[in-house]
PDB file of C-alpha atoms in Angstrom:
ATOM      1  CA  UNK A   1     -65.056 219.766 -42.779  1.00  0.00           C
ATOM      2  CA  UNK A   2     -63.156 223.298 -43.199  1.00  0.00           C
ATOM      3  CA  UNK A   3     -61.991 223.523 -46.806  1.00  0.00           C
ATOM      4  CA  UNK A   4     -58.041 224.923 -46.256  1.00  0.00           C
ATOM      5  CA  UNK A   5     -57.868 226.695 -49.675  1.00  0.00           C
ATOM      6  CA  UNK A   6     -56.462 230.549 -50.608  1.00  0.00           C
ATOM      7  CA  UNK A   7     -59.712 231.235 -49.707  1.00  0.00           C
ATOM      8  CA  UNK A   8     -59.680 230.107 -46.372  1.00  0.00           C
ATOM      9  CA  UNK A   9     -56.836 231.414 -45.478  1.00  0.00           C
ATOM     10  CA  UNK A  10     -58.304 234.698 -46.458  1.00  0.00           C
ATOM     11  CA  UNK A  11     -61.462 234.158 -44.395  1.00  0.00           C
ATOM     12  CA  UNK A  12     -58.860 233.641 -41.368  1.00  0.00           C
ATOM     13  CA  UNK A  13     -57.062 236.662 -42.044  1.00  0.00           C
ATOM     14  CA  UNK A  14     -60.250 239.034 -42.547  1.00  0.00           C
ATOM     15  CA  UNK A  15     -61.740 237.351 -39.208  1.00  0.00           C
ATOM     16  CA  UNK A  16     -58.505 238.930 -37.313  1.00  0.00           C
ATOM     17  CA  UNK A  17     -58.824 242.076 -39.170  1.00  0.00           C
ATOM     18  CA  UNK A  18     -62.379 242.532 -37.917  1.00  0.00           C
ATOM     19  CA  UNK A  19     -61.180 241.883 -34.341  1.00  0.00           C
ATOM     20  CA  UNK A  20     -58.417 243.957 -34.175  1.00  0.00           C
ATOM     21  CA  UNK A  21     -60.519 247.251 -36.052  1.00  0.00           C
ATOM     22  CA  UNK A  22     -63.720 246.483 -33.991  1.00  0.00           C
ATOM     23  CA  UNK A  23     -63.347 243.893 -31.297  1.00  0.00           C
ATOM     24  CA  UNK A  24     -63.563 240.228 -31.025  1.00  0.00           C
ATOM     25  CA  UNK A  25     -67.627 240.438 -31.115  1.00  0.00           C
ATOM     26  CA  UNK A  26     -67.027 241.233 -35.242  1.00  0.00           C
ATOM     27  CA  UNK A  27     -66.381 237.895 -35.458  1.00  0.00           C
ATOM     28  CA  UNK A  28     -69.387 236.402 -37.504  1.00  0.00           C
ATOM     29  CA  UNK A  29     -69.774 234.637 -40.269  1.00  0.00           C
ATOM     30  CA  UNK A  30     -71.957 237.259 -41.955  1.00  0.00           C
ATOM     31  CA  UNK A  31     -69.557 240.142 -41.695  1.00  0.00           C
ATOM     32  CA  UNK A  32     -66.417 237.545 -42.825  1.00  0.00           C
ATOM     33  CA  UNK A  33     -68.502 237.104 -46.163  1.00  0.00           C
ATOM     34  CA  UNK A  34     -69.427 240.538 -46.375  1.00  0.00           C
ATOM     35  CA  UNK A  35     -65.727 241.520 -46.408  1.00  0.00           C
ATOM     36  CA  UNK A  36     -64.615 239.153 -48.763  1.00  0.00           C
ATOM     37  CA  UNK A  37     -67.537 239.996 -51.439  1.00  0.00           C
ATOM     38  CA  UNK A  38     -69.564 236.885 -50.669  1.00  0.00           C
ATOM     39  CA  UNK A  39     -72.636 235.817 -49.774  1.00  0.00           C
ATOM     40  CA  UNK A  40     -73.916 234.435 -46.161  1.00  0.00           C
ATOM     41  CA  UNK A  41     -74.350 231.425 -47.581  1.00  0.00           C
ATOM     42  CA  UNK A  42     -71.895 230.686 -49.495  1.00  0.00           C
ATOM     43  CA  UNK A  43     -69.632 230.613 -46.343  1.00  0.00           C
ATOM     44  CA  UNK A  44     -71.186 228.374 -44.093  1.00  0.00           C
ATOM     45  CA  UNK A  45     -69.630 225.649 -47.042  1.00  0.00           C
ATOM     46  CA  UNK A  46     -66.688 225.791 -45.173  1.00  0.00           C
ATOM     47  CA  UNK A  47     -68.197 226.560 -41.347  1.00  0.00           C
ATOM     48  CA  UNK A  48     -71.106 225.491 -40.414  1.00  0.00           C
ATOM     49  CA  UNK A  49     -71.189 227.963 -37.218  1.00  0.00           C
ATOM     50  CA  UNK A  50     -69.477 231.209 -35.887  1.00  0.00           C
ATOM     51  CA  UNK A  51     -68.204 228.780 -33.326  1.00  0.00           C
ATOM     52  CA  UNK A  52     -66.371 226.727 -36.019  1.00  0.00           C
ATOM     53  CA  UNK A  53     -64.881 229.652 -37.627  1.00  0.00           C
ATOM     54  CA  UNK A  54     -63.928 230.993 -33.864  1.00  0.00           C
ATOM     55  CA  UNK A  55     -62.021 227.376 -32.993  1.00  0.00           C
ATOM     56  CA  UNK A  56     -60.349 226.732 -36.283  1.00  0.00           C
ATOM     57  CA  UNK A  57     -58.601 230.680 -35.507  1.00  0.00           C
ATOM     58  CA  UNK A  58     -57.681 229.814 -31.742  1.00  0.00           C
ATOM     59  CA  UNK A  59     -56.127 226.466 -33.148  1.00  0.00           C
ATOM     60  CA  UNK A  60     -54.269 227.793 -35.712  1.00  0.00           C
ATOM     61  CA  UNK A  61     -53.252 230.791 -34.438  1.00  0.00           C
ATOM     62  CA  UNK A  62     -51.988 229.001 -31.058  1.00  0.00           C
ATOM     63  CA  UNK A  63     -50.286 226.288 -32.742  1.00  0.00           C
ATOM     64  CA  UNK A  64     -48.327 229.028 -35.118  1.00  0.00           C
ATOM     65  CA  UNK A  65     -47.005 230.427 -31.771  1.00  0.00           C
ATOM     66  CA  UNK A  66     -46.105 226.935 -30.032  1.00  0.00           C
ATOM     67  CA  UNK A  67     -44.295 226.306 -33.139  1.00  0.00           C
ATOM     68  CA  UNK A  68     -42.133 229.644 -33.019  1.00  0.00           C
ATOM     69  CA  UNK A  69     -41.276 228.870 -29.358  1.00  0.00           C
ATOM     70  CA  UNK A  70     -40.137 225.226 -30.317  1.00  0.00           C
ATOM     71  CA  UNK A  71     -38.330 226.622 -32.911  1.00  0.00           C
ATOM     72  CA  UNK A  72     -36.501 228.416 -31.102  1.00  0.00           C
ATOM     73  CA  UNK A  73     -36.166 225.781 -28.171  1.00  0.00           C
ATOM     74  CA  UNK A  74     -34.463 223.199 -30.765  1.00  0.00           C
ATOM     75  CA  UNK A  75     -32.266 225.658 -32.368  1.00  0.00           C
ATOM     76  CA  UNK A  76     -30.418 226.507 -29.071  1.00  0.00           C
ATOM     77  CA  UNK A  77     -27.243 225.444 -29.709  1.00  0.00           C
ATOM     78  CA  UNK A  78     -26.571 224.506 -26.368  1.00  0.00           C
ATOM     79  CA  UNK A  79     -28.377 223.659 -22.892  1.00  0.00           C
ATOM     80  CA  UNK A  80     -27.428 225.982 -21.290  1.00  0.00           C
ATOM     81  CA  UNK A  81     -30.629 227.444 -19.237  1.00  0.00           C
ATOM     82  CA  UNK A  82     -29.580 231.225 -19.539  1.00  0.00           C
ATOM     83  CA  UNK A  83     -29.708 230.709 -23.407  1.00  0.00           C
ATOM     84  CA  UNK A  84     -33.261 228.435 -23.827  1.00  0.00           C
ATOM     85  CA  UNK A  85     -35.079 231.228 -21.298  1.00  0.00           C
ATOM     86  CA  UNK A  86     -33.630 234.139 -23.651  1.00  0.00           C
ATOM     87  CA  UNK A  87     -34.345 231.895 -26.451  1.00  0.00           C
ATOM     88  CA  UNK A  88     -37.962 231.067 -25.677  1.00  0.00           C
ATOM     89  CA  UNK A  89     -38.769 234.638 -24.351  1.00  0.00           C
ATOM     90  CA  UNK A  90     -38.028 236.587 -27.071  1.00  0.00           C
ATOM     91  CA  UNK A  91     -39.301 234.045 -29.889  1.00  0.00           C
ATOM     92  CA  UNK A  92     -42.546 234.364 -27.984  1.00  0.00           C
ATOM     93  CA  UNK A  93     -42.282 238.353 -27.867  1.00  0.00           C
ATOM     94  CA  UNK A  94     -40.953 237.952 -31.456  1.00  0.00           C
ATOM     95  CA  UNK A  95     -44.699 236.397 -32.621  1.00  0.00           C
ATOM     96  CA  UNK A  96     -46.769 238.065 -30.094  1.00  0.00           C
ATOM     97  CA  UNK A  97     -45.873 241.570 -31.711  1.00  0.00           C
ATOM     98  CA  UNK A  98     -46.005 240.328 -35.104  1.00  0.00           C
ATOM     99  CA  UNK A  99     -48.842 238.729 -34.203  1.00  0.00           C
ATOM    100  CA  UNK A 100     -50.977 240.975 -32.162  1.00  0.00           C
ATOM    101  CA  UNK A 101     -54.499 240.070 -33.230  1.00  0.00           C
ATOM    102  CA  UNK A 102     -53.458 236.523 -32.742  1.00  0.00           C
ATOM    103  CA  UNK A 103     -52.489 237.215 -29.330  1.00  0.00           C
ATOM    104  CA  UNK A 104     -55.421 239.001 -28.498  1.00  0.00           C
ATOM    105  CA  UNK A 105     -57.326 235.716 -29.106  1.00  0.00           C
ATOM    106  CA  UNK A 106     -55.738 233.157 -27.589  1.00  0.00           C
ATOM    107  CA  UNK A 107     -54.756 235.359 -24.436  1.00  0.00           C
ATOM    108  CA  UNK A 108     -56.818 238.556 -24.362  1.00  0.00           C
ATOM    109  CA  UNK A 109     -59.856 239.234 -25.863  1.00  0.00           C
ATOM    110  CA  UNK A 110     -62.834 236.394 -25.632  1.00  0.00           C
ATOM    111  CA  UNK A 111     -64.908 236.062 -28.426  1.00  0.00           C
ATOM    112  CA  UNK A 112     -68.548 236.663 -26.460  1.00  0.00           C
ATOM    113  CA  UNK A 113     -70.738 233.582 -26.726  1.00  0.00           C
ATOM    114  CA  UNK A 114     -67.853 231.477 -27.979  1.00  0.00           C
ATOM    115  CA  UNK A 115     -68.297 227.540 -27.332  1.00  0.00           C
ATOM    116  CA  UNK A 116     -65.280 226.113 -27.135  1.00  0.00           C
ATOM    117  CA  UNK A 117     -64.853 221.980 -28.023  1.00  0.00           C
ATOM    118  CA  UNK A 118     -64.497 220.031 -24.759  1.00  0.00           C
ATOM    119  CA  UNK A 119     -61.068 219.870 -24.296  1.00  0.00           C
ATOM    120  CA  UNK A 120     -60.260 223.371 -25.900  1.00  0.00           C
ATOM    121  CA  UNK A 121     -59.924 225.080 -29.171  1.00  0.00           C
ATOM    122  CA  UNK A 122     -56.560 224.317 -29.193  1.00  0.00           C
ATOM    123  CA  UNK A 123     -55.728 221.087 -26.845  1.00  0.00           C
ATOM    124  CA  UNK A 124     -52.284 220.281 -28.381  1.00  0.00           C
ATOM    125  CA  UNK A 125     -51.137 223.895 -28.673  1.00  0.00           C
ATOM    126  CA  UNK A 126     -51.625 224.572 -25.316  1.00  0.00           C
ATOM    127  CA  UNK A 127     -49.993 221.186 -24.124  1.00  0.00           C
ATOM    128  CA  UNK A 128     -46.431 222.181 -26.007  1.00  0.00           C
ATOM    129  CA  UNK A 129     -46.918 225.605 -24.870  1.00  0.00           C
ATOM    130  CA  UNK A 130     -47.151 224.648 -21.503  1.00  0.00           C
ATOM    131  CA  UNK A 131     -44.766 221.810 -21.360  1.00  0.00           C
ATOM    132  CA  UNK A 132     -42.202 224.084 -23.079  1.00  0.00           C
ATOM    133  CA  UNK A 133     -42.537 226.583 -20.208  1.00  0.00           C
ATOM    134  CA  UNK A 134     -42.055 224.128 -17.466  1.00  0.00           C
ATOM    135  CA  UNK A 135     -39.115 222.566 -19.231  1.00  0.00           C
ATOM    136  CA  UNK A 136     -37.220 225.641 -18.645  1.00  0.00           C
ATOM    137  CA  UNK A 137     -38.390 225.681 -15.102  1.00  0.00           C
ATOM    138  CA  UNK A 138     -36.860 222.233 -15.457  1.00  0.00           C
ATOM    139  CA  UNK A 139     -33.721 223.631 -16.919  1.00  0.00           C
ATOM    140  CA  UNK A 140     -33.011 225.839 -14.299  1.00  0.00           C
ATOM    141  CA  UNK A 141     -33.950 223.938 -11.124  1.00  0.00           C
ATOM    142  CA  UNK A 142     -30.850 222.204 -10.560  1.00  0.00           C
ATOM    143  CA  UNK A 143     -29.288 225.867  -9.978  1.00  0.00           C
ATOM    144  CA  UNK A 144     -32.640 227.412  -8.120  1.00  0.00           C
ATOM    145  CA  UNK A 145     -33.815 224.698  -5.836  1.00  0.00           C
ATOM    146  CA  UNK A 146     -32.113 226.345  -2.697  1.00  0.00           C
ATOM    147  CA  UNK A 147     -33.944 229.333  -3.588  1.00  0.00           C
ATOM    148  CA  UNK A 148     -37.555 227.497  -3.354  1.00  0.00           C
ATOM    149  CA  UNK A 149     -36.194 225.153  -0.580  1.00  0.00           C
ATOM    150  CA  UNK A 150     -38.652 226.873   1.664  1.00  0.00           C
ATOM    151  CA  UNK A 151     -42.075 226.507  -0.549  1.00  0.00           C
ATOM    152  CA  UNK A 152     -44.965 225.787   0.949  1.00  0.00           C
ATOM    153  CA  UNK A 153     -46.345 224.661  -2.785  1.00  0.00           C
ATOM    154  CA  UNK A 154     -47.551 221.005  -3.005  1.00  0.00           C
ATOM    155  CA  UNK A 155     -50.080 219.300  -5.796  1.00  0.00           C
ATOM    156  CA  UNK A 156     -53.175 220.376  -4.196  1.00  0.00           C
ATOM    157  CA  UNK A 157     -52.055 223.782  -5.436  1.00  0.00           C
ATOM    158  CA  UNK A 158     -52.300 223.285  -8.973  1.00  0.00           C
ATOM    159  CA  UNK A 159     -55.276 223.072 -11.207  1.00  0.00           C
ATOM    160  CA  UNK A 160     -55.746 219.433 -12.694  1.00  0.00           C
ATOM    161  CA  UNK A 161     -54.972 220.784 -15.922  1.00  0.00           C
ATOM    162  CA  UNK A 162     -51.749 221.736 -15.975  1.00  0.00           C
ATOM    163  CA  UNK A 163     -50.770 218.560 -13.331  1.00  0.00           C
ATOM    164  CA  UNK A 164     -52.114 216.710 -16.210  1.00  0.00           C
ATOM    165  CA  UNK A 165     -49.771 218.416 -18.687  1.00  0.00           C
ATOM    166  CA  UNK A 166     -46.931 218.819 -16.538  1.00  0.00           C
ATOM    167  CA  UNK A 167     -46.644 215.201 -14.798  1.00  0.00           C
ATOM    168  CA  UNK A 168     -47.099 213.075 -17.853  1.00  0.00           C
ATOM    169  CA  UNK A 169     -43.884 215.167 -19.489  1.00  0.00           C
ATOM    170  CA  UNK A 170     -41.759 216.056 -16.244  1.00  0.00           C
ATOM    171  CA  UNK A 171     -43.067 213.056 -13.652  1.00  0.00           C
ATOM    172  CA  UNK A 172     -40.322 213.907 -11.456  1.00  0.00           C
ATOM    173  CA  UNK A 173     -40.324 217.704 -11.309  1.00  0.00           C
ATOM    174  CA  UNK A 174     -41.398 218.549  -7.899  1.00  0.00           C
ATOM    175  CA  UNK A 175     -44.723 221.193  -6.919  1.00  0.00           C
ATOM    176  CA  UNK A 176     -42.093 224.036  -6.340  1.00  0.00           C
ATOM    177  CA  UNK A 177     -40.304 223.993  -9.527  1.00  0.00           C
ATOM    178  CA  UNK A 178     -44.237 223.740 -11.094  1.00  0.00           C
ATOM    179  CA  UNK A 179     -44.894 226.722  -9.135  1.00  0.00           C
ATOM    180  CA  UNK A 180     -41.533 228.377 -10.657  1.00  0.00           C
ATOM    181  CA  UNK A 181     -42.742 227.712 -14.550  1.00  0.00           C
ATOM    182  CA  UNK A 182     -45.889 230.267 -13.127  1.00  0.00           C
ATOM    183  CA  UNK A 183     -43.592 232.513 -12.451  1.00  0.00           C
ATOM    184  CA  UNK A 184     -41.268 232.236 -14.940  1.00  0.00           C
ATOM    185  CA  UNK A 185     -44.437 232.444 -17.037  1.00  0.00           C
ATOM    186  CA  UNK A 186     -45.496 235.631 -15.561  1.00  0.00           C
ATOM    187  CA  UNK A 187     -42.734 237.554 -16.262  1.00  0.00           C
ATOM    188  CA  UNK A 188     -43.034 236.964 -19.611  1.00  0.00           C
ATOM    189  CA  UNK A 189     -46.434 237.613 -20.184  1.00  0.00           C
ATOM    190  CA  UNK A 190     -46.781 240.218 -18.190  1.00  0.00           C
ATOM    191  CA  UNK A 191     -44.494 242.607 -20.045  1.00  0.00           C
ATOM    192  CA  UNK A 192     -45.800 241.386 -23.787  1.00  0.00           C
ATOM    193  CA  UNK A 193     -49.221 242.024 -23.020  1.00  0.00           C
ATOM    194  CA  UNK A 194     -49.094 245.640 -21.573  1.00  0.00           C
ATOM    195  CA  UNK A 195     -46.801 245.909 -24.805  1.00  0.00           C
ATOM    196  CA  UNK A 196     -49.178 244.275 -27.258  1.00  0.00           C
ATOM    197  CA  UNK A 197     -52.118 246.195 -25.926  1.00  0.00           C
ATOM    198  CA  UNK A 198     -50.702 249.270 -26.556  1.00  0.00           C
ATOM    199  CA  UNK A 199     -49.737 250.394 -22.331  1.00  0.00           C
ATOM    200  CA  UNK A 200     -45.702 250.633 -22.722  1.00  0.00           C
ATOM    201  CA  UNK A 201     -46.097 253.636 -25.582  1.00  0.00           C
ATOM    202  CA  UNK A 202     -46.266 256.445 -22.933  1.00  0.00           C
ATOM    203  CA  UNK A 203     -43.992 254.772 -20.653  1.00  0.00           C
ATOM    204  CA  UNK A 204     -41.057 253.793 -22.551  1.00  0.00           C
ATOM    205  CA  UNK A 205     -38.801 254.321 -26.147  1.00  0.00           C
ATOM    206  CA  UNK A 206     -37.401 251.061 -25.528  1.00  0.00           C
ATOM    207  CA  UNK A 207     -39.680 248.107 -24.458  1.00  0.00           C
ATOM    208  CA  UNK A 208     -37.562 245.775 -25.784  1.00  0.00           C
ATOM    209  CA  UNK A 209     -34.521 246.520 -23.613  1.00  0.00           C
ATOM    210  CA  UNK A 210     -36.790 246.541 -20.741  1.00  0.00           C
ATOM    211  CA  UNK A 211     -37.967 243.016 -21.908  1.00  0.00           C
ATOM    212  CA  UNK A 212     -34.128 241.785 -21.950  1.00  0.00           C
ATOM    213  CA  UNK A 213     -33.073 243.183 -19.454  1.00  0.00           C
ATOM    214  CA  UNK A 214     -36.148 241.882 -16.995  1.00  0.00           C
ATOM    215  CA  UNK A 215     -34.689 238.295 -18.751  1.00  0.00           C
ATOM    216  CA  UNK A 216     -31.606 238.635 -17.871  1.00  0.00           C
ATOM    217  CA  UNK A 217     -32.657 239.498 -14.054  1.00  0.00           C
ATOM    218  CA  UNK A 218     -34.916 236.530 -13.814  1.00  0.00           C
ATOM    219  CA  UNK A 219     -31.648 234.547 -14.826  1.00  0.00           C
ATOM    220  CA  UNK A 220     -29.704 235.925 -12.432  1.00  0.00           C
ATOM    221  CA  UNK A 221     -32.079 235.807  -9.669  1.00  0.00           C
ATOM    222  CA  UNK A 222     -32.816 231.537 -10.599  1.00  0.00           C
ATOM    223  CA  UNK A 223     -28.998 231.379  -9.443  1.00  0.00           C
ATOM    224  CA  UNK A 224     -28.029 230.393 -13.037  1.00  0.00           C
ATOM    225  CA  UNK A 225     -24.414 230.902 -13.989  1.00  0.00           C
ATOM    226  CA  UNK A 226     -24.033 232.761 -17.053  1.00  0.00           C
ATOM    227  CA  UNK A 227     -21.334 231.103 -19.656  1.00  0.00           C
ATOM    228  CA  UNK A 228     -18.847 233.479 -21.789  1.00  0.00           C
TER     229      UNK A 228
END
């Protein structure tokens, strides 16, 4: 049982230190205790093993991120597609870059010899995350179905994961507009990562107008009418 006091939050926030000075191998319960002035022992009162430690981050670092991108999901005034993909993109740029050691864990960087729960460190996390990325693939079918018309994509495709995510909340999407949340997906990740990991500083002064402005052509190229 993980005692959530000041000083576990602390332990949390030292673990992501060590991983973003060193690497995600710092991780250890030893080196935690010797940064926070304690004593091997006295640590493993609130984790038993590195492993422990390693989950409780993942899970809590995940779920702070699937709560920024539901945030910003529910406080979209309107329905409109354009708005929830804008919306959704940049809160999760928004936490990834405020965020970056965080985002190194749960995307990047694997903690070596980590043993994750069956299931996953972070099941539910994961579940919104994904679910919140195929709802705006949801969003913005009705205007880019004649786009996919032509896809070759059918169930088989898809790992049973994500089926298992995506057909219990969407049981009516079809395997193209699945195959369009990937995508949708990789646009966004694909630009926050090469900026979280440092790749866009030699390239660029302005990463985040390249971000919006690679938003606002996956909009337009979904076919989605843009309201004024």
């Amino acid at each position: 049982m993980q005692k959530w006091d000041a000083t576990g939050w602390r332990r949390k926030k030292v673990a992501l230190a060590l991983m973003a000075s060193v690497g995600p191998d710092a991780i250890t319960l030893r080196a935690i205790a010797r940064e926070m002035g304690m004593t091997a022992n006295a640590i493993y009162g609130y984790f038993p093993t590195r492993d422990d430690l390693v989950t409780t981050l993942i899970n809590n670092v995940y779920t702070a991120m699937a709560d920024a991108v539901d945030t910003a999901w529910e406080a979209t005034p309107s329905a409109d597609p354009a708005v929830r993909i804008e919306a959704w993109a940049n809160a999760f740029r928004t936490w990834a870059l405020i965020n970056p050691q965080g985002f190194r864990l749960v995307y990047g960087d694997p903690v070596p010899g980590h043993q994750a729960p069956e299931g996953g460190p972070a099941p539910d996390a994961a579940r919104r995350v994904c679910t919140g990325l195929t709802a705006l693939a949801a969003a913005a079918w009705p205007h880019a179905r004649h786009v996919y018309q032509g896809s070759a994509f059918d169930w088989p495709d898809f790992g049973p994961g994500l089926l298992e995510k995506v057909r219990s909340a969407l049981p009516d999407l079809p395997p193209a507009a699945v195959a369009l949340a990937l995508r949708i997906w990789g646009h966004l990740h694909g630009l926050v990562s090469l900026e979280v990991y440092g790749h866009m500083r030699t390239q660029t002064t302005s990463p985040e107008k390249l971000f919006r402005e690679e938003i606002a052509q996956l909009v337009e190229t979904l076919g989605i009418p843009r309201r004024h």
